mmCIF file of C-alpha atoms in Angstrom:
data_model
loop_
_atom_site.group_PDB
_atom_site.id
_atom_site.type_symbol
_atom_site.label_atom_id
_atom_site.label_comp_id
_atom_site.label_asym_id
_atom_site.label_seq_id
_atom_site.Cartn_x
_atom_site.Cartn_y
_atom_site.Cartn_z
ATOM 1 C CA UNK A 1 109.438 105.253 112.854
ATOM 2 C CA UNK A 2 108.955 107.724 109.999
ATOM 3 C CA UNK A 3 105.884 108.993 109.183
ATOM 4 C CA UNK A 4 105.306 111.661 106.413
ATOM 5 C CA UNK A 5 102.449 112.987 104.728
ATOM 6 C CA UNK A 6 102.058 113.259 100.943
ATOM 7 C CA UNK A 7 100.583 116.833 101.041
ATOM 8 C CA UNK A 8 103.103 117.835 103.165
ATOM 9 C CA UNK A 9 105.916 117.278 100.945
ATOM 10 C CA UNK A 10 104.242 118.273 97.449
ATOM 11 C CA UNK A 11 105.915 121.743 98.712
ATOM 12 C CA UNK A 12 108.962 121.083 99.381
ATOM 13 C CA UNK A 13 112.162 120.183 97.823
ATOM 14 C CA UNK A 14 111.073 116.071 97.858
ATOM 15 C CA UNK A 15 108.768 116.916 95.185
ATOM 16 C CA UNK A 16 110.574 116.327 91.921
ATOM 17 C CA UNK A 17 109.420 117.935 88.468
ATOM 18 C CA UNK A 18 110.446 117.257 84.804
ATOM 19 C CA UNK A 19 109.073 116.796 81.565
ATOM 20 C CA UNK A 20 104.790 116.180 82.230
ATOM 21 C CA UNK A 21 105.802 114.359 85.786
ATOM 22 C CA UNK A 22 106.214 114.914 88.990
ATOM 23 C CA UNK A 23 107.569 112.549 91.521
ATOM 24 C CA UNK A 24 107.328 112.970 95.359
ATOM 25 C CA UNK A 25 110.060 111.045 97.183
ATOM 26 C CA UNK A 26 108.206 109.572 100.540
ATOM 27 C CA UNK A 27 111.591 107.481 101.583
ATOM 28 C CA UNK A 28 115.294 107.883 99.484
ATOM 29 C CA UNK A 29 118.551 106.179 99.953
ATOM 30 C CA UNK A 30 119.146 108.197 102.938
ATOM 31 C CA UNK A 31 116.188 106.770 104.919
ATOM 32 C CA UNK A 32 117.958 103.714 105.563
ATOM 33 C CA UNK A 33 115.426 101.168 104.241
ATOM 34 C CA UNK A 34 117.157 99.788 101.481
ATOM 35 C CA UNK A 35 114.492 100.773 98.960
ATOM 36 C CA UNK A 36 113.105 104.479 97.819
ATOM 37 C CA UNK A 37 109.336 105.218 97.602
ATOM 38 C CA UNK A 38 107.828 107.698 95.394
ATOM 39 C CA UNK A 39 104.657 108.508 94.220
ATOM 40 C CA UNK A 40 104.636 109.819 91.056
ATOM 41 C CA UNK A 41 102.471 111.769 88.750
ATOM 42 C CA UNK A 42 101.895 111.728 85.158
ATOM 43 C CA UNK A 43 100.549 114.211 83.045
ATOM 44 C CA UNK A 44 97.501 113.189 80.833
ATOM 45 C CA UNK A 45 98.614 112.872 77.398
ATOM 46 C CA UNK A 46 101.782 112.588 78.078
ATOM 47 C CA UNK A 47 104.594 109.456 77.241
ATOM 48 C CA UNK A 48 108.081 108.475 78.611
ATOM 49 C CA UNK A 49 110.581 106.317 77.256
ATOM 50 C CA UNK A 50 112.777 105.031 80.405
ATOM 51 C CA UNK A 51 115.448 102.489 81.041
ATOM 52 C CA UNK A 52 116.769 101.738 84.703
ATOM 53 C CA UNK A 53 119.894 100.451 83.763
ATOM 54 C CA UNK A 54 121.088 100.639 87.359
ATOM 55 C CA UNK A 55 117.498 100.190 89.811
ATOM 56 C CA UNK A 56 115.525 97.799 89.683
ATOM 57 C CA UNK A 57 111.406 99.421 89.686
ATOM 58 C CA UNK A 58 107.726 98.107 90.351
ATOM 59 C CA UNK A 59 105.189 100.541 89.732
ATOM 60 C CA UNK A 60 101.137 100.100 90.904
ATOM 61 C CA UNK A 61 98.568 102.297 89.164
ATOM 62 C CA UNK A 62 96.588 103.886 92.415
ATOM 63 C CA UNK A 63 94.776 106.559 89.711
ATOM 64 C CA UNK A 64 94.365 107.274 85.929
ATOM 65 C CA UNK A 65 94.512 105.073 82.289
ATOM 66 C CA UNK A 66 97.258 104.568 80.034
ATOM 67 C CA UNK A 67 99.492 101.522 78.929
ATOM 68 C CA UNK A 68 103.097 100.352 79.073
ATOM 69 C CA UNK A 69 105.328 99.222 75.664
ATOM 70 C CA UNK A 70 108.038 96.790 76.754
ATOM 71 C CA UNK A 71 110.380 98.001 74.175
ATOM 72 C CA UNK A 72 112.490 94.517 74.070
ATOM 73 C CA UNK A 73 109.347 92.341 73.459
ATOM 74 C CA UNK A 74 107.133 94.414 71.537
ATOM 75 C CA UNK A 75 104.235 93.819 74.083
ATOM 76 C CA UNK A 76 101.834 96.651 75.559
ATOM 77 C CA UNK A 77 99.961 96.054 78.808
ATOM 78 C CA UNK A 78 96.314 98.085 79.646
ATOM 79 C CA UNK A 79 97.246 100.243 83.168
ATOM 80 C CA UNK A 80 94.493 100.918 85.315
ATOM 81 C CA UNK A 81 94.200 100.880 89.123
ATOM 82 C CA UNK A 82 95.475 97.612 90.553
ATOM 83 C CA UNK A 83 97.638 96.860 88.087
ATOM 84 C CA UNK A 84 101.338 96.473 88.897
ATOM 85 C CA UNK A 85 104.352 96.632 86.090
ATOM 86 C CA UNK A 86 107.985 95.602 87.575
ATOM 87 C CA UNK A 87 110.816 95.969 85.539
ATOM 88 C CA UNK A 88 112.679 93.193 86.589
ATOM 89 C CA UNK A 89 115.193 93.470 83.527
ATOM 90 C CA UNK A 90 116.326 97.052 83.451
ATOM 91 C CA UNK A 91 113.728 96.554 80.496
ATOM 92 C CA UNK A 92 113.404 99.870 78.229
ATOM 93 C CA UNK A 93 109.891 100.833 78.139
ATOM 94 C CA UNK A 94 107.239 103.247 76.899
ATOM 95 C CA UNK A 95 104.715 104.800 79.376
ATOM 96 C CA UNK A 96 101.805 106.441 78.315
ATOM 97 C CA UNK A 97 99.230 108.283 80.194
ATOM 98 C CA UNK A 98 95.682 108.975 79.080
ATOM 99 C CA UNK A 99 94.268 110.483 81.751
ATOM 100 C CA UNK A 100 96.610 111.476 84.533
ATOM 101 C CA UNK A 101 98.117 108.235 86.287
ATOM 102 C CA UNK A 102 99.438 108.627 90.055
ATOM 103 C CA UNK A 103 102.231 105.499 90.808
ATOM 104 C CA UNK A 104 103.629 104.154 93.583
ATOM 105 C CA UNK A 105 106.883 103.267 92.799
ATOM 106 C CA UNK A 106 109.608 101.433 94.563
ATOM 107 C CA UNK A 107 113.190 101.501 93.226
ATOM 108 C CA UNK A 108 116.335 99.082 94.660
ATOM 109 C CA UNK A 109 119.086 100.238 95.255
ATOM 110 C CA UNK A 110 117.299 103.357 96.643
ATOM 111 C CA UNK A 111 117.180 106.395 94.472
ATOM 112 C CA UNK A 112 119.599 109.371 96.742
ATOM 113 C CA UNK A 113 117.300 112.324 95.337
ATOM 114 C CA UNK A 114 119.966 113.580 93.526
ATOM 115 C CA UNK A 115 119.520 111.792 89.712
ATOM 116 C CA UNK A 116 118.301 112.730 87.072
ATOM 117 C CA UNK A 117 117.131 111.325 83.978
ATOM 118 C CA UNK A 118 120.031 111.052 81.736
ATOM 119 C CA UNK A 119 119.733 111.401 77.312
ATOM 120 C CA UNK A 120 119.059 107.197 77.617
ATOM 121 C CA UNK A 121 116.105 107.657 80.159
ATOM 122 C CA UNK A 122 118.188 105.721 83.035
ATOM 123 C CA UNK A 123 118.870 107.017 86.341
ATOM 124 C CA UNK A 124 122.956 107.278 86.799
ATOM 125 C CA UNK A 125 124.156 104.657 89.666
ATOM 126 C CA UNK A 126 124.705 105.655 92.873
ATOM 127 C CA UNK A 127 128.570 105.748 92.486
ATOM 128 C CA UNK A 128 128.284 107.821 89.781
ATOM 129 C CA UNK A 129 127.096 110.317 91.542
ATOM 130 C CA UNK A 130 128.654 110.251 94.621
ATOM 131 C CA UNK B 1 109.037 92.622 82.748
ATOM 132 C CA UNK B 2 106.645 91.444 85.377
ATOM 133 C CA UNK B 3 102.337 92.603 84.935
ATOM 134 C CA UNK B 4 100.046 92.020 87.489
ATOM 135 C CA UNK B 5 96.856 92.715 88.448
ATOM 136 C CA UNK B 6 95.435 92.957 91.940
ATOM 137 C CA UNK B 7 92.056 92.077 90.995
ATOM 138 C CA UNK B 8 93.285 88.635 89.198
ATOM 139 C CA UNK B 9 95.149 88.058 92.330
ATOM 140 C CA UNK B 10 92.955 88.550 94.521
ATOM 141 C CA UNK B 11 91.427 84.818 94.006
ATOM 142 C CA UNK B 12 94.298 83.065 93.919
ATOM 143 C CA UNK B 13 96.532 81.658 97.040
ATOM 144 C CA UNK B 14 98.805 85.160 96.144
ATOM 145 C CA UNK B 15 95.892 86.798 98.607
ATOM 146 C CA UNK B 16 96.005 85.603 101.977
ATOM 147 C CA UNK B 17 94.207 86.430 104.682
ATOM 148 C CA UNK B 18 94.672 86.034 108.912
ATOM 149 C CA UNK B 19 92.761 88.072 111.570
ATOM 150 C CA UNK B 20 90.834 90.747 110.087
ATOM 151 C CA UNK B 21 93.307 91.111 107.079
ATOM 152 C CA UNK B 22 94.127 90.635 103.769
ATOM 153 C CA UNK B 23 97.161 91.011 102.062
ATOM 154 C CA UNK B 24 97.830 90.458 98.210
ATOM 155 C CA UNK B 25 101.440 89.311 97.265
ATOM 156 C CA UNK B 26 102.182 91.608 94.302
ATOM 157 C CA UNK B 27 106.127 91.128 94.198
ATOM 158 C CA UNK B 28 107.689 88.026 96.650
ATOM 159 C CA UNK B 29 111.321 87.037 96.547
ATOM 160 C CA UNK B 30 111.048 84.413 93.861
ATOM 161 C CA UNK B 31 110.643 87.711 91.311
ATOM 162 C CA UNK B 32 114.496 88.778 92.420
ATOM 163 C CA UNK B 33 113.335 92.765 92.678
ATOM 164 C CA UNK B 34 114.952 92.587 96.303
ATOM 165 C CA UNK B 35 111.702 93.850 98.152
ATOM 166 C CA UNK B 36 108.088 92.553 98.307
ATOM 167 C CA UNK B 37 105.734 94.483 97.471
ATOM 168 C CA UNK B 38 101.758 94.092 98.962
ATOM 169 C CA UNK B 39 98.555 95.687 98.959
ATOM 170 C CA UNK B 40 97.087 95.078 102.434
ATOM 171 C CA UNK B 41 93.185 95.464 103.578
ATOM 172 C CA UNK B 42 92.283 95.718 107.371
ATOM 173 C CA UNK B 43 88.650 95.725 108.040
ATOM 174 C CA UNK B 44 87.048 98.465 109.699
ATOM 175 C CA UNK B 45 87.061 98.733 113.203
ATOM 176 C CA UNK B 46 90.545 96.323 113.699
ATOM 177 C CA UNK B 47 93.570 96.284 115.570
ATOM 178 C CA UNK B 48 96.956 94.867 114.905
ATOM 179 C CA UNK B 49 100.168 94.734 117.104
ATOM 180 C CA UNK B 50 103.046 93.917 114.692
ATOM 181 C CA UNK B 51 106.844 94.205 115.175
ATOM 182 C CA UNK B 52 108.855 93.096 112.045
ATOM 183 C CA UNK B 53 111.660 92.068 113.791
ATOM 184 C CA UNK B 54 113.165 90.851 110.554
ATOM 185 C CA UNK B 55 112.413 93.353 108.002
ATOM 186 C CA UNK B 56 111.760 97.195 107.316
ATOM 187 C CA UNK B 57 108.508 97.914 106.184
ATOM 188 C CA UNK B 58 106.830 100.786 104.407
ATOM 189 C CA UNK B 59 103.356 101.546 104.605
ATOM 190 C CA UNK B 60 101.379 103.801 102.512
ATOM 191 C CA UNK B 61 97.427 104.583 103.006
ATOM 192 C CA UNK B 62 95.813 104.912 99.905
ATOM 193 C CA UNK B 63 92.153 104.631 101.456
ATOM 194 C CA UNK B 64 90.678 104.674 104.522
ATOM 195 C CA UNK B 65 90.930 106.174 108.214
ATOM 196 C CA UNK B 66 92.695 105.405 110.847
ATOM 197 C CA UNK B 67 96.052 105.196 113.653
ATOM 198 C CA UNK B 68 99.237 103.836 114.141
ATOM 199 C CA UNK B 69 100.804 104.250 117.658
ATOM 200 C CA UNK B 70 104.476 103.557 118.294
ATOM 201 C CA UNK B 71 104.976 101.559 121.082
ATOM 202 C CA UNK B 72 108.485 102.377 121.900
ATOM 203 C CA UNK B 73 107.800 106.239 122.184
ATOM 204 C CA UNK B 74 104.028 106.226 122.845
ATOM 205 C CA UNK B 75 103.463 108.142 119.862
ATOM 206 C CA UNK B 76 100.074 108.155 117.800
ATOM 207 C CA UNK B 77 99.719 109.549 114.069
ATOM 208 C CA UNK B 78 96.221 109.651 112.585
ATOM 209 C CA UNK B 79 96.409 107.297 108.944
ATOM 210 C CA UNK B 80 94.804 108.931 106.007
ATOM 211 C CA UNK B 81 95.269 109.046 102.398
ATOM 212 C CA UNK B 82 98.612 110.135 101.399
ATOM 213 C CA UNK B 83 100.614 109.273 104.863
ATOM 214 C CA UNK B 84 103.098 106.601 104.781
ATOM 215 C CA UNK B 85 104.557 105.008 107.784
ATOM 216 C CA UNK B 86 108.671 103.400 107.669
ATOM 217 C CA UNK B 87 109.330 101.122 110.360
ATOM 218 C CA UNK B 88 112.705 101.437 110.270
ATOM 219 C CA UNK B 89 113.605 100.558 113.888
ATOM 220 C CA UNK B 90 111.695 97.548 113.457
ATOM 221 C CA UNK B 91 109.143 99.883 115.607
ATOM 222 C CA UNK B 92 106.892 97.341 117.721
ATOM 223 C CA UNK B 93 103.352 99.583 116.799
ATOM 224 C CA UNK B 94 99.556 99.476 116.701
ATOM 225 C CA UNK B 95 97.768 99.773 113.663
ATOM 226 C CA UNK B 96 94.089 100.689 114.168
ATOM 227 C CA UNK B 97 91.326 101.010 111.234
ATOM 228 C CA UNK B 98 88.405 103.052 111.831
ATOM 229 C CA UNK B 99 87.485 102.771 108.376
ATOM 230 C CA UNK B 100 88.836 99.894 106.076
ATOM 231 C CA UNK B 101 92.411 100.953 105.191
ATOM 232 C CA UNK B 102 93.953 100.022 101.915
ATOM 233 C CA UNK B 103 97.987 100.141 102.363
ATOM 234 C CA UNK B 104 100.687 99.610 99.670
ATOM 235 C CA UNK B 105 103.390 97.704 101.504
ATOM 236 C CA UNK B 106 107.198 97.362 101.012
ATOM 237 C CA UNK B 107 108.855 94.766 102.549
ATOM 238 C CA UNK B 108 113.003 94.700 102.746
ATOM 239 C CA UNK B 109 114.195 91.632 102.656
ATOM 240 C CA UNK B 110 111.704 90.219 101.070
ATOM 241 C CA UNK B 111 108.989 88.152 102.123
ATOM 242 C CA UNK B 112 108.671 85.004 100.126
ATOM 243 C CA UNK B 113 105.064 84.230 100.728
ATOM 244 C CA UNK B 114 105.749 81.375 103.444
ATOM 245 C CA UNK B 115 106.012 83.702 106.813
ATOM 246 C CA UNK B 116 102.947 83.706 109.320
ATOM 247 C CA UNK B 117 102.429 86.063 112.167
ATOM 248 C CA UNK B 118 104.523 85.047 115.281
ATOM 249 C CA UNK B 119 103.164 85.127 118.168
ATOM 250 C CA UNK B 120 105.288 88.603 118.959
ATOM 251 C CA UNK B 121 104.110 89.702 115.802
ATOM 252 C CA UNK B 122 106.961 89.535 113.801
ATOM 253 C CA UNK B 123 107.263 87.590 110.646
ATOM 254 C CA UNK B 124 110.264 85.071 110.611
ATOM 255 C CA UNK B 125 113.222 85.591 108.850
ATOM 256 C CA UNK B 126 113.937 83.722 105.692
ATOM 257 C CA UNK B 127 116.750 81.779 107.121
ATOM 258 C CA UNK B 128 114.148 80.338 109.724
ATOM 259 C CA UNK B 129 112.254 79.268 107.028
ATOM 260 C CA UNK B 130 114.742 77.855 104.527
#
């Protein structure tokens, strides 16, 4: 069993920062689960375009207002606690925080730690960076 | 893109609900993410003896109080806000809420919304109930 503790990790190396978020990685590929859990931060005011190409992602609004833009249908969805957004398609999207939103997010395959978000907002595969 | 909202779920047969818990199906294996992904209540003052003999499970508190022991070591870690808990042995354990505790689970393979509670305390594999 692994148990960690969120506070534990926001100072240490597991807690990832670029532009207006930071993403704490609770379990990565190396974990052995099959899956990587993060919670993630965004700043208020902020807004991310991103496109998993490789992962598939589900993310659950514990904290904070915003909305999504599902930038191959047009549509925008309200996020607020309780509400869950998977990106089932690799499907480019627009996040948008209003006040600070806190996400727990699950990527398959799991994310290794080492990846970063590349000039098309995907995370490289995992080959590509082994 | 997949949008879902825990409180429209919770009235529909995506919420189920056995001994002194509740657990709402966010993501099962019909949506093809490759996990499951559930946001679980225990009542205050419960007790659970699972083993997920079948799957790795992630569990993180988001509120509440309370303790997981591991029944193969005899450990005990106190459950809070911000600790998260990877069975990754398939750990037989004992989850105990003091207070209610609100968990977001992750469930590899997935669960596809037919599995009960064994007797042992394991959910059944999928093959078992093809």
């Amino acid at each position: 069993m692994i148990v960690r503790d969120l506070n534990d990790l926001m100072t240490t190396d597991r807690a990832v920062s670029d532009a207006k978020w930071t993403s704490v990685r609770m379990l990565l590929a190396d974990d052995g689960m099959g899956f990587s859990f993060h919670i993630t931060f965004l700043e208020a005011g902020s807004e991310h375009t991103f496109e998993y190409k490789n992962h598939f992602e589900s993310v659950y609004c514990m904290q904070g207002k915003g909305s999504i833009t599902d930038l191959g249908t047009g549509e925008t969805h309200a996020i607020k606690p309780g509400v869950m957004y998977a990106l089932n398609r690799h499907d480019r999207h627009i996040l948008r925080a209003e006040s600070e939103l806190v996400m727990a997010c699950v990527f398959n395959p799991p994310v290794t730690g080492n990846e970063v978000h590349q000039a098309d907002g995907s995370y490289a595969a995992m080959a590509e960076l082994a």
